[in-house]
Amino acid sequence: MPDKSYIDIKVIDGGWQMDAGQQPNECSDLYSIAQDIKHAIMEAGFARLLIGQRSPALRADVLVQIEQKAESDVRIIPGTATARESEPGEIILTANAYDYDDPIAIEVTE
């Protein structure tokens, strides 16, 4: 099994996911990168900007800001991030990371 490049504590619904011995579970590689990006987007407040915003142009601007935030992570290949609204209040971000064949898919809700 290859070495893991990135290791983090797995966060589910804002809290650490614990195992049977009440120790935090780990996540690695693509999951860890996706988790870091999701938290950066949430901390930047982009999802909150969409609440109550009806202007398609302003909503599109926020989606571009989300893509730029994702691509500011040095592990993400520039130009590969795409953010879209699957339904109102639900954003799907996909991006490609260096050294990984599979894309990252992140769901962010308002």
mmCIF file of C-alpha atoms in Angstrom:
data_model
loop_
_atom_site.group_PDB
_atom_site.id
_atom_site.type_symbol
_atom_site.label_atom_id
_atom_site.label_comp_id
_atom_site.label_asym_id
_atom_site.label_seq_id
_atom_site.Cartn_x
_atom_site.Cartn_y
_atom_site.Cartn_z
ATOM 1 C CA MET A 1 0.000 0.000 0.000
ATOM 2 C CA PRO A 2 1.486 3.378 -0.959
ATOM 3 C CA ASP A 3 2.268 5.960 1.680
ATOM 4 C CA LYS A 4 -0.411 8.529 2.374
ATOM 5 C CA SER A 5 0.610 12.056 1.409
ATOM 6 C CA TYR A 6 -2.014 13.899 3.463
ATOM 7 C CA ILE A 7 -3.559 12.737 6.730
ATOM 8 C CA ASP A 8 -6.223 14.558 8.716
ATOM 9 C CA ILE A 9 -8.911 13.938 11.315
ATOM 10 C CA LYS A 10 -12.198 13.095 9.610
ATOM 11 C CA VAL A 11 -14.896 15.698 10.215
ATOM 12 C CA ILE A 12 -18.557 14.792 9.691
ATOM 13 C CA ASP A 13 -21.333 17.362 10.246
ATOM 14 C CA GLY A 14 -18.974 19.739 12.060
ATOM 15 C CA GLY A 15 -17.592 17.184 14.510
ATOM 16 C CA TRP A 16 -14.862 14.589 14.603
ATOM 17 C CA GLN A 17 -15.902 11.117 13.550
ATOM 18 C CA MET A 18 -14.971 8.723 16.355
ATOM 19 C CA ASP A 19 -14.243 5.007 16.257
ATOM 20 C CA ALA A 20 -15.479 2.405 18.755
ATOM 21 C CA GLY A 21 -12.653 3.314 21.164
ATOM 22 C CA GLN A 22 -13.638 6.997 21.055
ATOM 23 C CA GLN A 23 -10.539 7.885 19.048
ATOM 24 C CA PRO A 24 -10.865 10.233 16.043
ATOM 25 C CA ASN A 25 -10.926 8.513 12.656
ATOM 26 C CA GLU A 26 -8.388 9.590 10.073
ATOM 27 C CA CYS A 27 -8.922 10.502 6.465
ATOM 28 C CA SER A 28 -6.216 10.757 3.859
ATOM 29 C CA ASP A 29 -5.205 12.036 0.461
ATOM 30 C CA LEU A 30 -8.130 13.178 -1.743
ATOM 31 C CA TYR A 31 -10.634 13.085 1.104
ATOM 32 C CA SER A 32 -8.308 15.194 3.249
ATOM 33 C CA ILE A 33 -7.775 17.721 0.438
ATOM 34 C CA ALA A 34 -11.520 17.935 -0.230
ATOM 35 C CA GLN A 35 -12.234 18.383 3.476
ATOM 36 C CA ASP A 36 -9.679 21.223 3.714
ATOM 37 C CA ILE A 37 -11.161 23.007 0.699
ATOM 38 C CA LYS A 38 -14.724 22.623 1.974
ATOM 39 C CA HIS A 39 -13.742 24.146 5.313
ATOM 40 C CA ALA A 40 -11.916 27.026 3.570
ATOM 41 C CA ILE A 41 -15.054 27.772 1.512
ATOM 42 C CA MET A 42 -17.269 27.651 4.591
ATOM 43 C CA GLU A 43 -14.889 29.856 6.609
ATOM 44 C CA ALA A 44 -14.783 32.408 3.772
ATOM 45 C CA GLY A 45 -18.576 32.713 4.037
ATOM 46 C CA PHE A 46 -19.326 32.117 0.353
ATOM 47 C CA ALA A 47 -22.319 29.890 1.048
ATOM 48 C CA ARG A 48 -23.833 32.616 3.255
ATOM 49 C CA LEU A 49 -23.509 35.117 0.385
ATOM 50 C CA LEU A 50 -25.960 33.022 -1.621
ATOM 51 C CA ILE A 51 -28.677 33.091 1.035
ATOM 52 C CA GLY A 52 -31.465 35.357 -0.180
ATOM 53 C CA GLN A 53 -29.502 36.390 -3.270
ATOM 54 C CA ARG A 54 -31.782 36.219 -6.297
ATOM 55 C CA SER A 55 -29.611 37.949 -8.909
ATOM 56 C CA PRO A 56 -28.219 35.314 -11.314
ATOM 57 C CA ALA A 57 -25.183 37.514 -12.017
ATOM 58 C CA LEU A 58 -24.298 37.890 -8.336
ATOM 59 C CA ARG A 59 -24.874 34.171 -7.711
ATOM 60 C CA ALA A 60 -22.548 33.358 -10.625
ATOM 61 C CA ASP A 61 -19.945 35.721 -9.151
ATOM 62 C CA VAL A 62 -20.012 33.826 -5.848
ATOM 63 C CA LEU A 63 -19.549 30.527 -7.700
ATOM 64 C CA VAL A 64 -16.465 31.987 -9.416
ATOM 65 C CA GLN A 65 -15.128 33.074 -6.017
ATOM 66 C CA ILE A 66 -15.628 29.511 -4.752
ATOM 67 C CA GLU A 67 -13.670 28.147 -7.733
ATOM 68 C CA GLN A 68 -10.880 30.654 -7.094
ATOM 69 C CA LYS A 69 -10.754 29.711 -3.410
ATOM 70 C CA ALA A 70 -10.423 26.033 -4.334
ATOM 71 C CA GLU A 71 -7.698 26.763 -6.865
ATOM 72 C CA SER A 72 -5.746 28.800 -4.312
ATOM 73 C CA ASP A 73 -4.934 25.499 -2.603
ATOM 74 C CA VAL A 74 -1.481 24.471 -3.885
ATOM 75 C CA ARG A 75 -2.621 20.838 -4.259
ATOM 76 C CA ILE A 76 -5.290 21.755 -6.851
ATOM 77 C CA ILE A 77 -4.445 22.033 -10.547
ATOM 78 C CA PRO A 78 -5.258 25.604 -11.683
ATOM 79 C CA GLY A 79 -8.169 25.861 -14.115
ATOM 80 C CA THR A 80 -9.799 22.588 -13.074
ATOM 81 C CA ALA A 81 -12.243 23.795 -10.403
ATOM 82 C CA THR A 82 -15.884 24.039 -11.408
ATOM 83 C CA ALA A 83 -18.651 25.135 -9.041
ATOM 84 C CA ARG A 84 -22.347 24.831 -9.867
ATOM 85 C CA GLU A 85 -25.627 24.866 -8.039
ATOM 86 C CA SER A 86 -27.302 21.480 -8.232
ATOM 87 C CA GLU A 87 -30.351 23.048 -6.589
ATOM 88 C CA PRO A 88 -30.868 26.260 -4.632
ATOM 89 C CA GLY A 89 -28.649 26.205 -1.567
ATOM 90 C CA GLU A 90 -26.530 23.261 -2.699
ATOM 91 C CA ILE A 91 -23.193 23.821 -4.422
ATOM 92 C CA ILE A 92 -21.175 21.073 -6.052
ATOM 93 C CA LEU A 93 -17.480 21.779 -6.591
ATOM 94 C CA THR A 94 -15.264 19.513 -8.640
ATOM 95 C CA ALA A 95 -11.522 19.922 -9.129
ATOM 96 C CA ASN A 96 -8.443 17.906 -9.979
ATOM 97 C CA ALA A 97 -5.504 17.540 -7.609
ATOM 98 C CA TYR A 98 -1.887 16.995 -8.524
ATOM 99 C CA ASP A 99 -0.727 13.354 -8.291
ATOM 100 C CA TYR A 100 -4.293 11.940 -8.265
ATOM 101 C CA ASP A 101 -6.272 10.564 -11.197
ATOM 102 C CA ASP A 102 -9.732 10.921 -9.661
ATOM 103 C CA PRO A 103 -11.323 14.367 -9.337
ATOM 104 C CA ILE A 104 -12.434 15.793 -6.015
ATOM 105 C CA ALA A 105 -16.177 16.327 -5.569
ATOM 106 C CA ILE A 106 -17.307 18.565 -2.708
ATOM 107 C CA GLU A 107 -20.870 19.388 -1.659
ATOM 108 C CA VAL A 108 -21.390 22.636 0.213
ATOM 109 C CA THR A 109 -24.815 23.638 1.513
ATOM 110 C CA GLU A 110 -25.953 27.043 2.715
#
